[in-house]
PDB file of C-alpha atoms in Angstrom:
ATOM      1  CA  MET A   1     -15.527 -55.362  11.921  1.00  0.00           C
ATOM      2  CA  VAL A   2     -13.771 -52.470  13.695  1.00  0.00           C
ATOM      3  CA  ASN A   3     -16.427 -50.611  17.800  1.00  0.00           C
ATOM      4  CA  PRO A   4     -16.605 -47.158  16.458  1.00  0.00           C
ATOM      5  CA  PHE A   5     -16.874 -46.060  19.715  1.00  0.00           C
ATOM      6  CA  ASN A   6     -13.488 -46.990  21.329  1.00  0.00           C
ATOM      7  CA  ASP A   7     -11.239 -44.455  23.216  1.00  0.00           C
ATOM      8  CA  ALA A   8     -10.476 -42.924  20.689  1.00  0.00           C
ATOM      9  CA  TYR A   9     -13.539 -41.885  19.789  1.00  0.00           C
ATOM     10  CA  PHE A  10     -14.925 -41.094  22.923  1.00  0.00           C
ATOM     11  CA  MET A  11     -12.152 -38.810  23.509  1.00  0.00           C
ATOM     12  CA  GLY A  12     -12.190 -37.537  20.908  1.00  0.00           C
ATOM     13  CA  GLU A  13     -15.940 -36.850  21.635  1.00  0.00           C
ATOM     14  CA  ALA A  14     -14.083 -35.210  24.850  1.00  0.00           C
ATOM     15  CA  LEU A  15     -12.143 -32.628  22.441  1.00  0.00           C
ATOM     16  CA  LYS A  16     -14.974 -31.202  20.749  1.00  0.00           C
ATOM     17  CA  GLU A  17     -15.819 -30.237  24.355  1.00  0.00           C
ATOM     18  CA  ALA A  18     -12.460 -29.082  24.989  1.00  0.00           C
ATOM     19  CA  GLN A  19     -12.818 -26.461  22.065  1.00  0.00           C
ATOM     20  CA  LYS A  20     -16.380 -25.083  22.721  1.00  0.00           C
ATOM     21  CA  ALA A  21     -14.722 -24.043  25.826  1.00  0.00           C
ATOM     22  CA  PHE A  22     -11.671 -21.962  23.769  1.00  0.00           C
ATOM     23  CA  GLU A  23     -14.063 -20.738  22.137  1.00  0.00           C
ATOM     24  CA  ILE A  24     -15.603 -18.830  24.893  1.00  0.00           C
ATOM     25  CA  SER A  25     -12.024 -18.568  26.257  1.00  0.00           C
ATOM     26  CA  GLU A  26     -12.414 -20.645  28.832  1.00  0.00           C
ATOM     27  CA  ILE A  27      -9.349 -23.503  29.245  1.00  0.00           C
ATOM     28  CA  PRO A  28     -10.028 -25.375  27.648  1.00  0.00           C
ATOM     29  CA  VAL A  29     -10.203 -29.124  28.841  1.00  0.00           C
ATOM     30  CA  GLY A  30     -13.251 -31.142  28.454  1.00  0.00           C
ATOM     31  CA  ALA A  31     -14.849 -34.384  29.557  1.00  0.00           C
ATOM     32  CA  VAL A  32     -17.185 -36.559  28.412  1.00  0.00           C
ATOM     33  CA  VAL A  33     -19.452 -39.677  30.589  1.00  0.00           C
ATOM     34  CA  VAL A  34     -20.143 -43.008  28.998  1.00  0.00           C
ATOM     35  CA  CYS A  35     -22.608 -45.790  29.874  1.00  0.00           C
ATOM     36  CA  LYS A  36     -22.725 -48.898  28.488  1.00  0.00           C
ATOM     37  CA  ASN A  37     -21.526 -47.264  25.328  1.00  0.00           C
ATOM     38  CA  ARG A  38     -23.434 -44.753  24.840  1.00  0.00           C
ATOM     39  CA  ILE A  39     -22.984 -40.958  26.049  1.00  0.00           C
ATOM     40  CA  ILE A  40     -24.655 -40.079  28.962  1.00  0.00           C
ATOM     41  CA  ALA A  41     -23.043 -36.637  30.007  1.00  0.00           C
ATOM     42  CA  ARG A  42     -20.919 -34.098  28.131  1.00  0.00           C
ATOM     43  CA  ALA A  43     -18.879 -30.825  29.647  1.00  0.00           C
ATOM     44  CA  HIS A  44     -16.529 -28.350  28.525  1.00  0.00           C
ATOM     45  CA  ASN A  45     -14.701 -25.987  31.810  1.00  0.00           C
ATOM     46  CA  GLN A  46     -16.803 -22.955  32.544  1.00  0.00           C
ATOM     47  CA  THR A  47     -15.125 -21.594  35.563  1.00  0.00           C
ATOM     48  CA  GLU A  48     -15.186 -18.222  33.892  1.00  0.00           C
ATOM     49  CA  LYS A  49     -18.894 -17.818  32.220  1.00  0.00           C
ATOM     50  CA  LEU A  50     -20.070 -18.714  36.072  1.00  0.00           C
ATOM     51  CA  THR A  51     -17.997 -17.262  37.824  1.00  0.00           C
ATOM     52  CA  ASP A  52     -17.031 -20.364  40.063  1.00  0.00           C
ATOM     53  CA  ALA A  53     -13.468 -22.267  40.262  1.00  0.00           C
ATOM     54  CA  THR A  54     -15.197 -25.497  40.899  1.00  0.00           C
ATOM     55  CA  ALA A  55     -17.020 -25.694  37.324  1.00  0.00           C
ATOM     56  CA  HIS A  56     -14.500 -27.886  36.332  1.00  0.00           C
ATOM     57  CA  ALA A  57     -15.534 -29.963  33.339  1.00  0.00           C
ATOM     58  CA  GLU A  58     -15.057 -33.672  35.004  1.00  0.00           C
ATOM     59  CA  MET A  59     -17.850 -32.154  37.718  1.00  0.00           C
ATOM     60  CA  LEU A  60     -20.175 -30.775  35.962  1.00  0.00           C
ATOM     61  CA  ALA A  61     -19.353 -33.614  34.019  1.00  0.00           C
ATOM     62  CA  VAL A  62     -20.343 -36.042  36.962  1.00  0.00           C
ATOM     63  CA  THR A  63     -23.213 -34.124  38.653  1.00  0.00           C
ATOM     64  CA  ALA A  64     -24.968 -34.560  34.442  1.00  0.00           C
ATOM     65  CA  ALA A  65     -24.549 -38.524  34.628  1.00  0.00           C
ATOM     66  CA  ALA A  66     -25.163 -38.671  38.319  1.00  0.00           C
ATOM     67  CA  ASN A  67     -28.862 -36.567  37.425  1.00  0.00           C
ATOM     68  CA  TYR A  68     -28.768 -38.671  33.944  1.00  0.00           C
ATOM     69  CA  LEU A  69     -29.013 -42.101  35.606  1.00  0.00           C
ATOM     70  CA  GLY A  70     -30.601 -40.898  38.679  1.00  0.00           C
ATOM     71  CA  SER A  71     -27.810 -42.439  41.180  1.00  0.00           C
ATOM     72  CA  LYS A  72     -25.366 -41.572  43.048  1.00  0.00           C
ATOM     73  CA  TYR A  73     -22.704 -43.700  41.711  1.00  0.00           C
ATOM     74  CA  LEU A  74     -21.211 -43.895  38.225  1.00  0.00           C
ATOM     75  CA  ASN A  75     -19.567 -47.840  38.922  1.00  0.00           C
ATOM     76  CA  GLU A  76     -20.509 -48.559  35.951  1.00  0.00           C
ATOM     77  CA  CYS A  77     -19.173 -45.145  33.717  1.00  0.00           C
ATOM     78  CA  THR A  78     -16.007 -44.365  32.410  1.00  0.00           C
ATOM     79  CA  LEU A  79     -14.976 -40.906  32.257  1.00  0.00           C
ATOM     80  CA  TYR A  80     -13.652 -39.110  29.621  1.00  0.00           C
ATOM     81  CA  VAL A  81     -11.165 -35.829  29.856  1.00  0.00           C
ATOM     82  CA  THR A  82      -8.320 -33.983  28.021  1.00  0.00           C
ATOM     83  CA  LEU A  83      -6.870 -33.558  31.271  1.00  0.00           C
ATOM     84  CA  GLU A  84      -6.045 -35.425  33.715  1.00  0.00           C
ATOM     85  CA  PRO A  85      -7.960 -33.946  37.070  1.00  0.00           C
ATOM     86  CA  CYS A  86      -6.830 -32.012  39.926  1.00  0.00           C
ATOM     87  CA  VAL A  87      -7.529 -33.188  43.298  1.00  0.00           C
ATOM     88  CA  MET A  88     -10.726 -32.073  43.617  1.00  0.00           C
ATOM     89  CA  CYS A  89     -11.549 -33.075  40.888  1.00  0.00           C
ATOM     90  CA  ALA A  90     -10.048 -36.321  41.980  1.00  0.00           C
ATOM     91  CA  GLY A  91     -12.055 -36.530  44.749  1.00  0.00           C
ATOM     92  CA  ALA A  92     -15.064 -36.066  43.146  1.00  0.00           C
ATOM     93  CA  LEU A  93     -14.161 -39.485  41.006  1.00  0.00           C
ATOM     94  CA  HIS A  94     -14.071 -41.025  44.369  1.00  0.00           C
ATOM     95  CA  TRP A  95     -17.353 -40.115  45.064  1.00  0.00           C
ATOM     96  CA  VAL A  96     -18.967 -41.387  41.937  1.00  0.00           C
ATOM     97  CA  GLN A  97     -17.145 -44.565  42.886  1.00  0.00           C
ATOM     98  CA  LEU A  98     -16.184 -44.121  39.010  1.00  0.00           C
ATOM     99  CA  GLN A  99     -15.379 -47.202  37.536  1.00  0.00           C
ATOM    100  CA  LYS A 100     -12.942 -45.980  34.702  1.00  0.00           C
ATOM    101  CA  LEU A 101     -11.165 -42.772  34.159  1.00  0.00           C
ATOM    102  CA  VAL A 102      -9.481 -41.892  30.474  1.00  0.00           C
ATOM    103  CA  PHE A 103      -7.271 -38.914  30.563  1.00  0.00           C
ATOM    104  CA  GLY A 104      -5.143 -36.945  28.364  1.00  0.00           C
ATOM    105  CA  ALA A 105      -2.546 -34.310  28.953  1.00  0.00           C
ATOM    106  CA  SER A 106      -0.927 -35.151  32.104  1.00  0.00           C
ATOM    107  CA  ASP A 107      -1.400 -31.675  34.304  1.00  0.00           C
ATOM    108  CA  VAL A 108       2.313 -31.515  36.120  1.00  0.00           C
ATOM    109  CA  GLN A 109       1.021 -28.405  38.331  1.00  0.00           C
ATOM    110  CA  ARG A 110      -2.297 -30.156  39.587  1.00  0.00           C
ATOM    111  CA  GLY A 111      -2.732 -33.583  38.806  1.00  0.00           C
ATOM    112  CA  TYR A 112      -4.156 -35.742  41.300  1.00  0.00           C
ATOM    113  CA  SER A 113      -1.316 -37.979  40.715  1.00  0.00           C
ATOM    114  CA  LEU A 114       1.560 -35.003  42.340  1.00  0.00           C
ATOM    115  CA  VAL A 115      -0.396 -36.432  45.154  1.00  0.00           C
ATOM    116  CA  SER A 116       1.614 -39.355  46.727  1.00  0.00           C
ATOM    117  CA  THR A 117      -1.776 -41.056  48.641  1.00  0.00           C
ATOM    118  CA  PRO A 118      -4.162 -42.636  45.822  1.00  0.00           C
ATOM    119  CA  LEU A 119      -6.611 -39.402  45.990  1.00  0.00           C
ATOM    120  CA  LEU A 120      -9.334 -42.197  43.810  1.00  0.00           C
ATOM    121  CA  HIS A 121     -11.248 -44.738  44.697  1.00  0.00           C
ATOM    122  CA  ALA A 122      -9.315 -48.513  44.798  1.00  0.00           C
ATOM    123  CA  LYS A 123     -11.510 -50.235  42.026  1.00  0.00           C
ATOM    124  CA  THR A 124     -11.361 -47.076  39.102  1.00  0.00           C
ATOM    125  CA  GLU A 125      -9.276 -48.261  36.304  1.00  0.00           C
ATOM    126  CA  VAL A 126      -7.226 -45.264  34.985  1.00  0.00           C
ATOM    127  CA  GLN A 127      -5.560 -44.740  31.526  1.00  0.00           C
ATOM    128  CA  ARG A 128      -3.832 -41.775  30.297  1.00  0.00           C
ATOM    129  CA  GLY A 129      -1.471 -40.169  27.671  1.00  0.00           C
ATOM    130  CA  VAL A 130      -4.734 -41.527  24.987  1.00  0.00           C
ATOM    131  CA  MET A 131      -4.831 -38.253  22.556  1.00  0.00           C
ATOM    132  CA  ALA A 132      -3.141 -36.712  25.044  1.00  0.00           C
ATOM    133  CA  GLU A 133      -0.827 -34.949  21.936  1.00  0.00           C
ATOM    134  CA  GLU A 134      -4.425 -32.812  20.838  1.00  0.00           C
ATOM    135  CA  ALA A 135      -5.104 -32.574  23.953  1.00  0.00           C
ATOM    136  CA  LYS A 136      -2.425 -30.847  25.023  1.00  0.00           C
ATOM    137  CA  ALA A 137      -2.025 -28.223  22.110  1.00  0.00           C
ATOM    138  CA  LEU A 138      -5.443 -26.944  22.635  1.00  0.00           C
ATOM    139  CA  ILE A 139      -3.912 -26.167  26.395  1.00  0.00           C
ATOM    140  CA  ASP A 140      -0.660 -24.341  24.239  1.00  0.00           C
ATOM    141  CA  ASN A 141      -3.017 -22.513  22.367  1.00  0.00           C
ATOM    142  CA  PHE A 142      -4.870 -20.933  24.776  1.00  0.00           C
ATOM    143  CA  PHE A 143      -1.953 -19.394  27.202  1.00  0.00           C
ATOM    144  CA  LYS A 144       0.214 -18.643  24.033  1.00  0.00           C
ATOM    145  CA  LYS A 145      -2.879 -16.872  23.233  1.00  0.00           C
ATOM    146  CA  LEU A 146      -4.327 -15.617  26.582  1.00  0.00           C
ATOM    147  CA  ARG A 147      -0.653 -14.364  26.885  1.00  0.00           C
ATOM    148  CA  ALA A 148       0.174 -12.517  23.469  1.00  0.00           C
TER     149      ALA A 148
ATOM    150  CA  MET B   1     -19.003  -5.102  74.052  1.00  0.00           C
ATOM    151  CA  VAL B   2     -17.778  -8.792  73.725  1.00  0.00           C
ATOM    152  CA  ASN B   3     -18.267  -9.050  69.909  1.00  0.00           C
ATOM    153  CA  PRO B   4     -21.045 -11.376  69.001  1.00  0.00           C
ATOM    154  CA  PHE B   5     -19.873 -12.225  65.273  1.00  0.00           C
ATOM    155  CA  ASN B   6     -17.383 -14.726  66.506  1.00  0.00           C
ATOM    156  CA  ASP B   7     -16.371 -17.881  65.792  1.00  0.00           C
ATOM    157  CA  ALA B   8     -18.640 -19.920  67.717  1.00  0.00           C
ATOM    158  CA  TYR B   9     -21.769 -18.170  66.301  1.00  0.00           C
ATOM    159  CA  PHE B  10     -21.011 -18.524  62.846  1.00  0.00           C
ATOM    160  CA  MET B  11     -19.230 -22.251  63.788  1.00  0.00           C
ATOM    161  CA  GLY B  12     -23.681 -22.313  65.519  1.00  0.00           C
ATOM    162  CA  GLU B  13     -24.457 -20.968  62.183  1.00  0.00           C
ATOM    163  CA  ALA B  14     -23.432 -24.124  60.336  1.00  0.00           C
ATOM    164  CA  LEU B  15     -24.670 -26.912  62.682  1.00  0.00           C
ATOM    165  CA  LYS B  16     -27.769 -25.223  62.226  1.00  0.00           C
ATOM    166  CA  GLU B  17     -27.290 -26.270  58.503  1.00  0.00           C
ATOM    167  CA  ALA B  18     -26.670 -28.985  59.675  1.00  0.00           C
ATOM    168  CA  GLN B  19     -29.262 -30.068  61.898  1.00  0.00           C
ATOM    169  CA  LYS B  20     -31.675 -28.995  58.828  1.00  0.00           C
ATOM    170  CA  ALA B  21     -29.514 -31.889  57.149  1.00  0.00           C
ATOM    171  CA  PHE B  22     -30.223 -34.319  60.036  1.00  0.00           C
ATOM    172  CA  GLU B  23     -33.950 -33.519  59.418  1.00  0.00           C
ATOM    173  CA  ILE B  24     -34.551 -33.873  55.609  1.00  0.00           C
ATOM    174  CA  SER B  25     -32.409 -37.480  55.721  1.00  0.00           C
ATOM    175  CA  GLU B  26     -28.143 -36.690  54.673  1.00  0.00           C
ATOM    176  CA  ILE B  27     -25.425 -36.960  56.399  1.00  0.00           C
ATOM    177  CA  PRO B  28     -25.159 -33.983  59.132  1.00  0.00           C
ATOM    178  CA  VAL B  29     -22.672 -31.402  57.508  1.00  0.00           C
ATOM    179  CA  GLY B  30     -23.623 -27.596  57.666  1.00  0.00           C
ATOM    180  CA  ALA B  31     -21.650 -25.026  56.874  1.00  0.00           C
ATOM    181  CA  VAL B  32     -21.853 -21.086  56.225  1.00  0.00           C
ATOM    182  CA  VAL B  33     -19.286 -18.704  54.200  1.00  0.00           C
ATOM    183  CA  VAL B  34     -18.519 -15.357  56.383  1.00  0.00           C
ATOM    184  CA  CYS B  35     -17.011 -12.179  54.481  1.00  0.00           C
ATOM    185  CA  LYS B  36     -16.616  -9.164  55.644  1.00  0.00           C
ATOM    186  CA  ASN B  37     -18.576 -10.628  59.520  1.00  0.00           C
ATOM    187  CA  ARG B  38     -21.829 -11.431  57.642  1.00  0.00           C
ATOM    188  CA  ILE B  39     -22.808 -14.273  56.429  1.00  0.00           C
ATOM    189  CA  ILE B  40     -22.793 -14.620  52.493  1.00  0.00           C
ATOM    190  CA  ALA B  41     -24.127 -18.220  52.666  1.00  0.00           C
ATOM    191  CA  ARG B  42     -25.625 -21.508  54.152  1.00  0.00           C
ATOM    192  CA  ALA B  43     -25.426 -24.635  52.812  1.00  0.00           C
ATOM    193  CA  HIS B  44     -25.941 -28.914  53.764  1.00  0.00           C
ATOM    194  CA  ASN B  45     -25.397 -31.707  52.570  1.00  0.00           C
ATOM    195  CA  GLN B  46     -27.738 -32.491  50.461  1.00  0.00           C
ATOM    196  CA  THR B  47     -25.954 -35.786  48.317  1.00  0.00           C
ATOM    197  CA  GLU B  48     -28.953 -38.174  48.211  1.00  0.00           C
ATOM    198  CA  LYS B  49     -31.986 -34.933  48.079  1.00  0.00           C
ATOM    199  CA  LEU B  50     -29.459 -34.321  44.877  1.00  0.00           C
ATOM    200  CA  THR B  51     -28.366 -37.310  44.050  1.00  0.00           C
ATOM    201  CA  ASP B  52     -25.584 -35.765  43.575  1.00  0.00           C
ATOM    202  CA  ALA B  53     -21.713 -37.366  45.343  1.00  0.00           C
ATOM    203  CA  THR B  54     -20.333 -33.856  44.533  1.00  0.00           C
ATOM    204  CA  ALA B  55     -23.375 -32.231  46.632  1.00  0.00           C
ATOM    205  CA  HIS B  56     -21.256 -31.988  49.861  1.00  0.00           C
ATOM    206  CA  ALA B  57     -22.141 -28.498  52.295  1.00  0.00           C
ATOM    207  CA  GLU B  58     -18.740 -26.761  51.737  1.00  0.00           C
ATOM    208  CA  MET B  59     -18.812 -26.924  47.474  1.00  0.00           C
ATOM    209  CA  LEU B  60     -22.531 -26.307  48.276  1.00  0.00           C
ATOM    210  CA  ALA B  61     -21.288 -23.273  50.087  1.00  0.00           C
ATOM    211  CA  VAL B  62     -18.323 -22.257  47.468  1.00  0.00           C
ATOM    212  CA  THR B  63     -20.483 -21.376  45.091  1.00  0.00           C
ATOM    213  CA  ALA B  64     -23.610 -19.603  46.786  1.00  0.00           C
ATOM    214  CA  ALA B  65     -20.251 -18.136  47.757  1.00  0.00           C
ATOM    215  CA  ALA B  66     -18.827 -16.444  44.930  1.00  0.00           C
ATOM    216  CA  ASN B  67     -21.871 -15.968  42.864  1.00  0.00           C
ATOM    217  CA  TYR B  68     -22.966 -13.412  46.155  1.00  0.00           C
ATOM    218  CA  LEU B  69     -19.706 -12.000  45.412  1.00  0.00           C
ATOM    219  CA  GLY B  70     -19.235 -11.924  41.470  1.00  0.00           C
ATOM    220  CA  SER B  71     -16.088 -13.517  42.216  1.00  0.00           C
ATOM    221  CA  LYS B  72     -14.229 -16.769  41.829  1.00  0.00           C
ATOM    222  CA  TYR B  73     -12.280 -16.298  44.294  1.00  0.00           C
ATOM    223  CA  LEU B  74     -12.612 -15.926  48.300  1.00  0.00           C
ATOM    224  CA  ASN B  75      -9.908 -14.618  49.353  1.00  0.00           C
ATOM    225  CA  GLU B  76     -11.201 -12.629  52.136  1.00  0.00           C
ATOM    226  CA  CYS B  77     -13.934 -15.472  53.275  1.00  0.00           C
ATOM    227  CA  THR B  78     -14.152 -17.754  56.218  1.00  0.00           C
ATOM    228  CA  LEU B  79     -15.114 -20.157  55.615  1.00  0.00           C
ATOM    229  CA  TYR B  80     -17.555 -22.445  59.053  1.00  0.00           C
ATOM    230  CA  VAL B  81     -17.946 -26.505  58.619  1.00  0.00           C
ATOM    231  CA  THR B  82     -18.986 -28.688  61.203  1.00  0.00           C
ATOM    232  CA  LEU B  83     -17.139 -31.453  59.584  1.00  0.00           C
ATOM    233  CA  GLU B  84     -13.157 -31.077  58.804  1.00  0.00           C
ATOM    234  CA  PRO B  85     -13.795 -30.961  54.783  1.00  0.00           C
ATOM    235  CA  CYS B  86     -12.906 -34.371  52.340  1.00  0.00           C
ATOM    236  CA  VAL B  87     -10.282 -34.402  49.474  1.00  0.00           C
ATOM    237  CA  MET B  88     -13.128 -32.755  47.642  1.00  0.00           C
ATOM    238  CA  CYS B  89     -13.976 -29.259  49.006  1.00  0.00           C
ATOM    239  CA  ALA B  90     -10.330 -29.073  49.934  1.00  0.00           C
ATOM    240  CA  GLY B  91      -9.387 -28.861  46.290  1.00  0.00           C
ATOM    241  CA  ALA B  92     -12.472 -26.776  45.718  1.00  0.00           C
ATOM    242  CA  LEU B  93     -10.728 -24.400  49.254  1.00  0.00           C
ATOM    243  CA  HIS B  94      -7.323 -24.184  47.455  1.00  0.00           C
ATOM    244  CA  TRP B  95      -9.572 -22.643  44.088  1.00  0.00           C
ATOM    245  CA  VAL B  96     -11.145 -20.482  45.744  1.00  0.00           C
ATOM    246  CA  GLN B  97      -8.067 -19.186  47.501  1.00  0.00           C
ATOM    247  CA  LEU B  98     -10.335 -19.442  50.878  1.00  0.00           C
ATOM    248  CA  GLN B  99      -9.122 -17.085  53.166  1.00  0.00           C
ATOM    249  CA  LYS B 100      -9.598 -18.756  56.514  1.00  0.00           C
ATOM    250  CA  LEU B 101     -11.059 -22.702  57.077  1.00  0.00           C
ATOM    251  CA  VAL B 102     -12.716 -22.988  60.924  1.00  0.00           C
ATOM    252  CA  PHE B 103     -13.971 -26.775  60.903  1.00  0.00           C
ATOM    253  CA  GLY B 104     -15.421 -28.557  63.974  1.00  0.00           C
ATOM    254  CA  ALA B 105     -14.765 -32.395  64.185  1.00  0.00           C
ATOM    255  CA  SER B 106     -12.263 -34.027  62.281  1.00  0.00           C
ATOM    256  CA  ASP B 107     -12.419 -36.419  60.245  1.00  0.00           C
ATOM    257  CA  VAL B 108     -10.293 -39.986  60.864  1.00  0.00           C
ATOM    258  CA  GLN B 109     -11.975 -41.376  58.172  1.00  0.00           C
ATOM    259  CA  ARG B 110     -12.305 -38.791  55.190  1.00  0.00           C
ATOM    260  CA  GLY B 111     -10.635 -35.825  56.029  1.00  0.00           C
ATOM    261  CA  TYR B 112      -8.373 -33.990  53.800  1.00  0.00           C
ATOM    262  CA  SER B 113      -5.894 -34.308  55.962  1.00  0.00           C
ATOM    263  CA  LEU B 114      -4.722 -37.676  56.384  1.00  0.00           C
ATOM    264  CA  VAL B 115      -3.979 -37.014  52.528  1.00  0.00           C
ATOM    265  CA  SER B 116       0.301 -36.115  53.585  1.00  0.00           C
ATOM    266  CA  THR B 117       0.078 -33.269  49.899  1.00  0.00           C
ATOM    267  CA  PRO B 118      -0.580 -29.966  51.849  1.00  0.00           C
ATOM    268  CA  LEU B 119      -3.823 -30.215  49.603  1.00  0.00           C
ATOM    269  CA  LEU B 120      -5.359 -26.475  50.343  1.00  0.00           C
ATOM    270  CA  HIS B 121      -3.675 -23.281  49.077  1.00  0.00           C
ATOM    271  CA  ALA B 122      -0.738 -21.731  50.928  1.00  0.00           C
ATOM    272  CA  LYS B 123      -2.048 -19.035  52.846  1.00  0.00           C
ATOM    273  CA  THR B 124      -5.406 -20.177  54.786  1.00  0.00           C
ATOM    274  CA  GLU B 125      -5.429 -20.893  57.203  1.00  0.00           C
ATOM    275  CA  VAL B 126      -6.445 -23.037  59.516  1.00  0.00           C
ATOM    276  CA  GLN B 127      -8.710 -23.364  62.599  1.00  0.00           C
ATOM    277  CA  ARG B 128      -9.827 -26.734  64.290  1.00  0.00           C
ATOM    278  CA  GLY B 129     -12.425 -28.271  66.445  1.00  0.00           C
ATOM    279  CA  VAL B 130     -14.721 -25.364  67.261  1.00  0.00           C
ATOM    280  CA  MET B 131     -17.464 -26.601  69.058  1.00  0.00           C
ATOM    281  CA  ALA B 132     -16.454 -29.830  67.541  1.00  0.00           C
ATOM    282  CA  GLU B 133     -18.405 -31.720  70.198  1.00  0.00           C
ATOM    283  CA  GLU B 134     -22.441 -30.305  68.781  1.00  0.00           C
ATOM    284  CA  ALA B 135     -21.324 -32.213  65.604  1.00  0.00           C
ATOM    285  CA  LYS B 136     -19.505 -35.341  66.105  1.00  0.00           C
ATOM    286  CA  ALA B 137     -22.625 -36.112  68.331  1.00  0.00           C
ATOM    287  CA  LEU B 138     -24.861 -34.854  65.380  1.00  0.00           C
ATOM    288  CA  ILE B 139     -23.072 -37.003  62.875  1.00  0.00           C
ATOM    289  CA  ASP B 140     -22.936 -40.455  65.338  1.00  0.00           C
ATOM    290  CA  ASN B 141     -26.537 -39.646  66.356  1.00  0.00           C
ATOM    291  CA  PHE B 142     -27.292 -39.903  62.426  1.00  0.00           C
ATOM    292  CA  PHE B 143     -25.453 -43.662  62.720  1.00  0.00           C
ATOM    293  CA  LYS B 144     -27.233 -44.852  64.796  1.00  0.00           C
ATOM    294  CA  LYS B 145     -30.608 -43.484  64.480  1.00  0.00           C
ATOM    295  CA  LEU B 146     -29.952 -45.183  59.973  1.00  0.00           C
ATOM    296  CA  ARG B 147     -28.560 -48.515  61.843  1.00  0.00           C
ATOM    297  CA  ALA B 148     -31.069 -48.632  64.482  1.00  0.00           C
TER     298      ALA B 148
END
């Protein structure tokens, strides 16, 4: 039997979060934190709603996951996020010693990988490009609508 | 008459916050956000208390200041922080377009300036080294006590 809980499944859940952001006129980025094949936190970008430029999906998801686990460290967790994290979020993922980062679309303007110094924790495994087209299409649609 | 509201005054207030962190066994870093010569937010590191590795003094102060102003941007604000911000916090300061950053001690292990790419907003003015000895002494005492 095929394991239904694979990267595509969890990224699909992150995309549902991104869609929620889209619907409330936030830049559509979504994230889920997975620990032992279970989603322990879900979040979407809420910078406008919270009037807080730091309220990125990743920051909210990481704080919620740490709260759920009662641990400062997410070293047995995978973060699925629809867009490549920014420098701030990569710095946060460093502090929580994230086990694995899976992201969808690359962020060619603000992505952490544009910085030459490695920002993530040395132990964090990275997989990029999972459902990237869906993630990018959602963001492109958002900005197209915004500029219309 | 000498303006009592100078960098030393505001850094002194940030140091009071750092002292509060020290007293509750948090790494003693404190911050205040100043807008038009008034302190609009005060915070100290609470990573242990909140079980949240992202709960740095700067993150808490920036979110509180944005909430106070009802604005995502702190482009008319100065952040005083006793220790050089890390990459995560520098990323946050970028997003809020901070007008001015004043910090005390340099962080030779985790400071944002160790990264070769500029992380702050291009418009952010930076002043380092204000009351650095007091800030460093507090941190050194903390780790000395921790290891005793």
